[in-house]
Each structure stands twice: as structure tokens, then as C-alpha cells.
PDB file of C-alpha atoms in Angstrom:
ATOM      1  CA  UNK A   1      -2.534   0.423  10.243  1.00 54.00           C
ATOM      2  CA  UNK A   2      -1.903  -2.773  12.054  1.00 64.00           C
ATOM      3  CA  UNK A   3      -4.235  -5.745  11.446  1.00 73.00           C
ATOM      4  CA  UNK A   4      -6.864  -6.461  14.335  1.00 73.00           C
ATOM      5  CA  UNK A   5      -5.873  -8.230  16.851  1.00 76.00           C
ATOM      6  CA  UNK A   6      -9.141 -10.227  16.860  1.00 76.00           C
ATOM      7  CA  UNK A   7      -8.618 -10.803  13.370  1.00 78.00           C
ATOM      8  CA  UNK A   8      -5.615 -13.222  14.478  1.00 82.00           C
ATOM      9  CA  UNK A   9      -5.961 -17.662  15.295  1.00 80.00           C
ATOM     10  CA  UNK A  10      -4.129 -18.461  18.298  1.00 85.00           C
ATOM     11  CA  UNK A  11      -0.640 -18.429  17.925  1.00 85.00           C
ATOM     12  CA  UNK A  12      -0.859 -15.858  15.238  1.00 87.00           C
ATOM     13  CA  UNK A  13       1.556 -12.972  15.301  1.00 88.00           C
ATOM     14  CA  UNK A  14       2.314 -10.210  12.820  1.00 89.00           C
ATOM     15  CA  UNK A  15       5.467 -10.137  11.589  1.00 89.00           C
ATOM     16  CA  UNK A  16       5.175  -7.470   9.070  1.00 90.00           C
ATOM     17  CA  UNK A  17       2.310  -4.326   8.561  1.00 91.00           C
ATOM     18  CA  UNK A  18       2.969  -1.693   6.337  1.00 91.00           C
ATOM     19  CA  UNK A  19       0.698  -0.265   3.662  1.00 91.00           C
ATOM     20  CA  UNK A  20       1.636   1.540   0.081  1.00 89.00           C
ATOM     21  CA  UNK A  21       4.489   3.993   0.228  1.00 92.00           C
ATOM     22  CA  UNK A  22       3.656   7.786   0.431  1.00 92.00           C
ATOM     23  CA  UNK A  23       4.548   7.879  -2.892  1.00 92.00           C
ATOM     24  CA  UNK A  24       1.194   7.113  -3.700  1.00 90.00           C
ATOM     25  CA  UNK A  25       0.181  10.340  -2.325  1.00 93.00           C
ATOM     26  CA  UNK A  26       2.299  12.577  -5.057  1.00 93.00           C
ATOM     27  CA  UNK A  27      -0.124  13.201  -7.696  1.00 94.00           C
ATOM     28  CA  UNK A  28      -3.191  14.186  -5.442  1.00 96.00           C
ATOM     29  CA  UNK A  29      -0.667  16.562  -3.585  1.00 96.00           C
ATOM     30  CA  UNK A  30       0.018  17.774  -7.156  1.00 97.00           C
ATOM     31  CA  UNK A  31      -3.424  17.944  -7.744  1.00 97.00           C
ATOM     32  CA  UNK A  32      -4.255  19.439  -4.341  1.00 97.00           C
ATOM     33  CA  UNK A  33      -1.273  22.468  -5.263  1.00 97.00           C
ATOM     34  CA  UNK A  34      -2.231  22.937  -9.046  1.00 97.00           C
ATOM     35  CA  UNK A  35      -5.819  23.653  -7.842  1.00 96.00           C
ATOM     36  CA  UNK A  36      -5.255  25.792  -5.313  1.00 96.00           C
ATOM     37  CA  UNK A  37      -2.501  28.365  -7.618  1.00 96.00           C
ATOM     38  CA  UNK A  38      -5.453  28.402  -9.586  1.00 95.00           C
ATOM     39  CA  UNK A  39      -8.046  29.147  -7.219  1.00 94.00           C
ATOM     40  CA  UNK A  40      -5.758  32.061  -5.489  1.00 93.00           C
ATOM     41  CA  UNK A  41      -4.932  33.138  -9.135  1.00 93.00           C
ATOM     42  CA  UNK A  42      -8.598  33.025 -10.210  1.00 91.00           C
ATOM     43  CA  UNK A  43      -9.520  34.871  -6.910  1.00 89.00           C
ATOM     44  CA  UNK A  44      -6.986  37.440  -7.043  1.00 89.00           C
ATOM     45  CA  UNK A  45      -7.723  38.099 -10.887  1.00 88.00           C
ATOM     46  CA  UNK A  46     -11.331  37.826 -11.088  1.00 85.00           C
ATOM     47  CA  UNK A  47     -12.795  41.060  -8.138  1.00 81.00           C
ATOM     48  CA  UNK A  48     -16.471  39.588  -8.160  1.00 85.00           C
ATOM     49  CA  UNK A  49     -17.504  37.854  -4.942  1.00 86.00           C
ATOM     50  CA  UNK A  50     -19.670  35.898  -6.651  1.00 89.00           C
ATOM     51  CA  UNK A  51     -16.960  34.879  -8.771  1.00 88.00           C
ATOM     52  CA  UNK A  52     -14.835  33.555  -6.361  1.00 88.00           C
ATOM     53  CA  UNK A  53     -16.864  31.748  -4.482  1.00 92.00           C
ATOM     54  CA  UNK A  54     -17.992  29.637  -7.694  1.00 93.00           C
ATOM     55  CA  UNK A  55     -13.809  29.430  -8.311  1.00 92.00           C
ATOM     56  CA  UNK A  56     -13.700  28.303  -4.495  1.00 93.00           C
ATOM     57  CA  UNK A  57     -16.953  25.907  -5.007  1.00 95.00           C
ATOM     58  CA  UNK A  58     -15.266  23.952  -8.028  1.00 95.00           C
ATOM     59  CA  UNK A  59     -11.909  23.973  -6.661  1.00 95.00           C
ATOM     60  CA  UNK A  60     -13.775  22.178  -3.599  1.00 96.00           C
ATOM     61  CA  UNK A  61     -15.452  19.860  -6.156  1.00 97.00           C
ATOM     62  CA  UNK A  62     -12.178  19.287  -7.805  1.00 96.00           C
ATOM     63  CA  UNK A  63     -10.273  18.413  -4.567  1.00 96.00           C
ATOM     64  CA  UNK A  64     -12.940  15.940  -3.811  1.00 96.00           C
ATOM     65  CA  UNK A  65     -12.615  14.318  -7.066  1.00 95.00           C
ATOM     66  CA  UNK A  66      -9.296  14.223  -8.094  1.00 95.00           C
ATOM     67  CA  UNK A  67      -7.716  14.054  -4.169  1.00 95.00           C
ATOM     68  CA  UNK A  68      -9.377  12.492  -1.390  1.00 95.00           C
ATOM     69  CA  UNK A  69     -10.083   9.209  -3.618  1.00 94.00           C
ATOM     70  CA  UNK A  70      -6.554   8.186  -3.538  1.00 93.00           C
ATOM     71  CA  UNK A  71      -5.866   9.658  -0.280  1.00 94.00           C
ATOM     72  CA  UNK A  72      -8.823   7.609   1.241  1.00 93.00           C
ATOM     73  CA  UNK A  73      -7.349   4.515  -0.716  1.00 90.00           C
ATOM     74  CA  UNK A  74      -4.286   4.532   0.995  1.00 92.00           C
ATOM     75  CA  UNK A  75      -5.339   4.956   4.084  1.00 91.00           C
ATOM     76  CA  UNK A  76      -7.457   2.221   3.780  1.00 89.00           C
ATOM     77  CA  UNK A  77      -5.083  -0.536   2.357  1.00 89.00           C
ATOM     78  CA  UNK A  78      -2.619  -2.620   4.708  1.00 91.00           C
ATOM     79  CA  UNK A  79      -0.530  -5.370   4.041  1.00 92.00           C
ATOM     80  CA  UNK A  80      -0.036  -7.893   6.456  1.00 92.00           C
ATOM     81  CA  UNK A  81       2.425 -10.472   6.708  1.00 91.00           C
ATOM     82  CA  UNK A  82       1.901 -12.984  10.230  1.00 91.00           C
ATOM     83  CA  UNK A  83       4.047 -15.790  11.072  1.00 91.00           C
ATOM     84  CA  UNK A  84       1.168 -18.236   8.724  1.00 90.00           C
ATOM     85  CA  UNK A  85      -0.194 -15.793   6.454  1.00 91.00           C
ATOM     86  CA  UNK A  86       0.124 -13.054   4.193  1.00 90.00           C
ATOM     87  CA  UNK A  87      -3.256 -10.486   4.659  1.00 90.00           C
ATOM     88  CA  UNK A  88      -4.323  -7.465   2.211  1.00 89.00           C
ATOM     89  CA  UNK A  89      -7.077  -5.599   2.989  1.00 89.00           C
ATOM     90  CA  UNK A  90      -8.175  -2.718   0.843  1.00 88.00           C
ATOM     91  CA  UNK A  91     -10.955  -0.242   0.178  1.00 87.00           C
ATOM     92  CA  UNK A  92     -13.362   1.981   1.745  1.00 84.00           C
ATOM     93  CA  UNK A  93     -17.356   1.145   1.481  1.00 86.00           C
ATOM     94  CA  UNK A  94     -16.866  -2.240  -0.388  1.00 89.00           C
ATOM     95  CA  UNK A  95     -13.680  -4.221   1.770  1.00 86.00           C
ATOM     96  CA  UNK A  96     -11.542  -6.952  -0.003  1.00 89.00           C
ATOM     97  CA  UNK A  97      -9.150  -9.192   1.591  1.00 86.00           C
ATOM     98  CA  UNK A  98      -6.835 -11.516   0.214  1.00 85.00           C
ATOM     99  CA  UNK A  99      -5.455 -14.015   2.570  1.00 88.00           C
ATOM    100  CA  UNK A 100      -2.646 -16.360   1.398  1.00 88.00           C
ATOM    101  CA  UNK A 101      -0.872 -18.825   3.647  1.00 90.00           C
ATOM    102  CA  UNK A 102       2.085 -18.779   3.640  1.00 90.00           C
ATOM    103  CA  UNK A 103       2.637 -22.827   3.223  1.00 88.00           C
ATOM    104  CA  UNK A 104       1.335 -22.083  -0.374  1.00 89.00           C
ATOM    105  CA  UNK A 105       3.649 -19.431  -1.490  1.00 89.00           C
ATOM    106  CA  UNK A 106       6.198 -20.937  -4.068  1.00 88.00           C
ATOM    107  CA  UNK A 107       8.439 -17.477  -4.990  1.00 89.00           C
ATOM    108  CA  UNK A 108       8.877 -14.137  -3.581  1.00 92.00           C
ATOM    109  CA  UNK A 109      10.285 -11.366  -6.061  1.00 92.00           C
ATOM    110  CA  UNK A 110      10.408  -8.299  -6.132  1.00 93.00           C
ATOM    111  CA  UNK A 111      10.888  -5.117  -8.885  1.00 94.00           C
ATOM    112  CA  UNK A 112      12.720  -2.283  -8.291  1.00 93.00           C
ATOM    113  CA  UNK A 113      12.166   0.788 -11.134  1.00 92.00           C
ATOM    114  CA  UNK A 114      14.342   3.898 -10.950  1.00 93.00           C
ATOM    115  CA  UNK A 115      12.250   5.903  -8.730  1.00 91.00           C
ATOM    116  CA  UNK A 116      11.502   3.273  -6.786  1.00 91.00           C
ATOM    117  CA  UNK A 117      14.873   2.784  -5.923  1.00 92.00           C
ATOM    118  CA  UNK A 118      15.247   6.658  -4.888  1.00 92.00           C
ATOM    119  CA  UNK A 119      12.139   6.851  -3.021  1.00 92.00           C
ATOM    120  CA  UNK A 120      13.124   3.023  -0.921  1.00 90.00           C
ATOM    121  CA  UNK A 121      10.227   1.385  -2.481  1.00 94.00           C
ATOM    122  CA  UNK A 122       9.275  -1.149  -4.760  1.00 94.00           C
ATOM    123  CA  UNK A 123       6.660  -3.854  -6.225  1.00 94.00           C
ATOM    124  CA  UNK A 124       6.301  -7.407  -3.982  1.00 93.00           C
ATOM    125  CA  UNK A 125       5.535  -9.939  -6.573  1.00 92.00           C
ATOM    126  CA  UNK A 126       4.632 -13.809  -4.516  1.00 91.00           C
ATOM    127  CA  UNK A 127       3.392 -16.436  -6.692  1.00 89.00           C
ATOM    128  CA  UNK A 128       0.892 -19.269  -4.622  1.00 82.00           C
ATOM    129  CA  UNK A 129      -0.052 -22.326  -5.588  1.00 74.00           C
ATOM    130  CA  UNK A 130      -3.762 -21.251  -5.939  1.00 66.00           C
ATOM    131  CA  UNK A 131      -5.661 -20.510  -8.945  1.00 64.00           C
ATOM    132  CA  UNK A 132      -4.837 -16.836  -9.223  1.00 64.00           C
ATOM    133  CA  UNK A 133      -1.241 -17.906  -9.360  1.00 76.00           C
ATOM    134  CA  UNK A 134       0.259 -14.529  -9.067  1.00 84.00           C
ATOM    135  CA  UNK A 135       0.037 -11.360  -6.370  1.00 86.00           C
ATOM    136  CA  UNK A 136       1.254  -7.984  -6.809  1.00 88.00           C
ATOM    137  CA  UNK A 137       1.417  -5.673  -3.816  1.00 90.00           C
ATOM    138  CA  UNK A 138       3.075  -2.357  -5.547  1.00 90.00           C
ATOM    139  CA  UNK A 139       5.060   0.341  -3.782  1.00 91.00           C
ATOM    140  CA  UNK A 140       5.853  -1.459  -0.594  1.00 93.00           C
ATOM    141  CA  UNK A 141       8.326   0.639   1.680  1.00 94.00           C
ATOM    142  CA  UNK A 142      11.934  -1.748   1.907  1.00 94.00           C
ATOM    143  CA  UNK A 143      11.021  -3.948  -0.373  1.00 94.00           C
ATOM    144  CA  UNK A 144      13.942  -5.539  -0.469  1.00 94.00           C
ATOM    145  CA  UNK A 145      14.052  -5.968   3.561  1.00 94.00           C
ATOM    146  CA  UNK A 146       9.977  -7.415   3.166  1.00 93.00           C
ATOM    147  CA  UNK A 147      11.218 -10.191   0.743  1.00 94.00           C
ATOM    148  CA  UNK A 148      14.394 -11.299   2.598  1.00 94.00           C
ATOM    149  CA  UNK A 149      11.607 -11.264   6.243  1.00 93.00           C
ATOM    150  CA  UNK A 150       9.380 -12.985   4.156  1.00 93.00           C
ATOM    151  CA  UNK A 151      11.482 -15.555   2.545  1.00 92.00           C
ATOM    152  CA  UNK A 152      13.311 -16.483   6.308  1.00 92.00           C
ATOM    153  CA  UNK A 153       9.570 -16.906   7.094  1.00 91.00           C
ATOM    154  CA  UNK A 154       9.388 -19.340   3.904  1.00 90.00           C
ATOM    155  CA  UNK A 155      12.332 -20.990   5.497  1.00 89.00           C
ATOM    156  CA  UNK A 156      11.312 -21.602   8.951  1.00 86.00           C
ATOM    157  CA  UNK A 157       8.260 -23.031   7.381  1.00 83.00           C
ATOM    158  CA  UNK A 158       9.776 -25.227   5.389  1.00 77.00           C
ATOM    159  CA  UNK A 159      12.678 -26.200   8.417  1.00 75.00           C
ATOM    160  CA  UNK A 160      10.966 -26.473  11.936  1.00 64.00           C
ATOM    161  CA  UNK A 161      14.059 -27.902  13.148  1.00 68.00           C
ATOM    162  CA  UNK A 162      15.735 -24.835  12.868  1.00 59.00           C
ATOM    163  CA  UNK A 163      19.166 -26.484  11.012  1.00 59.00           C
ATOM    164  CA  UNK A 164      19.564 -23.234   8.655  1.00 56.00           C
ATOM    165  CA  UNK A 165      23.008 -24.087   8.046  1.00 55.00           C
ATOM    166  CA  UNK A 166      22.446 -27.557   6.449  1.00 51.00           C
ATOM    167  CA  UNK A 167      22.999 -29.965   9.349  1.00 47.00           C
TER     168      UNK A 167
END
């Protein structure tokens, strides 16, 4: 999951590299289970071979469809947060990337829902002073703990002296 190493300038090093939380993963799962009960049930119901492997053939079509897509997706998504920049890099045949440094982030929130608060999860929200203005990374694992890294980051930018306490 971690960024390349060659993808780094000197004196470059990753501070944070995470990806989406597994929660992303809970509807194809669902998917993946619905599909299969009916498969079985359609197998054990239906007593035609010919039958069952056309049940078996669409449930394979529907698994394809409906679950690898966002399985692949996650896999292929990282979020990367050096000591100079924040990185996301997502998809599978076409790849984006989104570098921001960090000298031109201006806030770091974040937003909690209810189940993101049971599953330890939440949405990273950093405004920049680009064009696009605003960047939302959703269902990032500690959330909390990624803003309050990322905002001592902010800090040490901002204070090379290291005089955190106001002196």
C-alpha cells in the first residue's frame, strides 16, 4: 500500500499511508453472500445440470459485476501523507493522482457520521489554496489521529524553529 519509494524527492519521507477503510468492502461482501444463498438455493431447488451451471454462470457474471469493481478500487487507492506533501493515487487501468503540498493547505477537518464513529473511521476534508479549493478523502481509518498528524505537520511547517510552546 505504501507509496514508491522512487516516487519520493530527496529528503522526502512518508509520514502517513493508509487507504479507504474496509468498510468499503461491506456491500460487495453483501453482494458476494446474497448471490451465493441464491446460487446454492437455485442449485439445490432446480435438479437439471444444465440448470445449474447457467445459475453458477450468472452468479459468476454477477460477482464480477457487482463485486470485484469495488474490491479492485480499494485495493488500488492509497493515501499518502509525506513530510511536504499529501499524495492520492487511485484507479486501476486509467491512474489519477492528486498531489497537494502541504505549504498550500489552509484547514484540515474532518466528519465523523454515526457509523463512522463505530467502525473508527471517518471523512478527511483539507481545503488548499489551489483552484479546486476543497479535497475529500472519505472513510479514512483514525481519522481523528490523521488530522491531529497532519495538522503537527502544518505546524512544523509553519515553525522551523521548533518553539511550539510560544517562545
Amino acid at each position: 500500500m505504501a507509496i514508491s519509494q522512487k516516487l519520493l524527492n530527496d529528503g522526502e519521507s512518508v509520514v502517513i499511508s493508509t487507504r479507504t477503510h474496509p468498510k468499503a468492502l461491506l456491500a460487495p461482501l453483501l453482494w458476494l453472500v446474497l448471490i451465493l444463498a441464491v446460487v446454492v438455493f437455485a442449485n439445490v431447488k432446480i435438479d437439471n445440470d444444465v440448470a445449474g451451471y447457467v445459475a453458477w454462470g450468472i452468479g459468476a457474471v454477477l460477482v464480477v459485476w457487482l463485486v470485484l469493481p469495488p474490491v479492485i478500487r480499494w485495493l488500488s487507492a492509497s493515501y499518502t501523507i509525506t513530510n511536504r506533501r499529501l499524495i492520492t493515487r487511485t484507479g486501476v487501468l486509467v491512474r489519477k493522482g492528486h498531489d497537494i503540498p502541504l505549504s498550500r493547505i489552509s484547514d484540515v477537518a474532518y466528519e465523523l457520521g454515526l457509523v463512522d464513529r463505530m467502525l473508527g473511521c471517518g471523512t478527511l476534508v483539507i481545503s488548499d489554496a489551489s483552484t479546486n479549493g476543497r479535497v475529500s478523502l472519505p472513510d479514512i481509518p483514525h481519522v481523528e489521529e490523521t488530522q491531529r498528524r497532519l495538522n503537527q505537520l502544518l505546524h512544523d511547517l509553519n515553525d522551523p524553529t521548533g518553539h511550539h510552546d510560544g517562545t
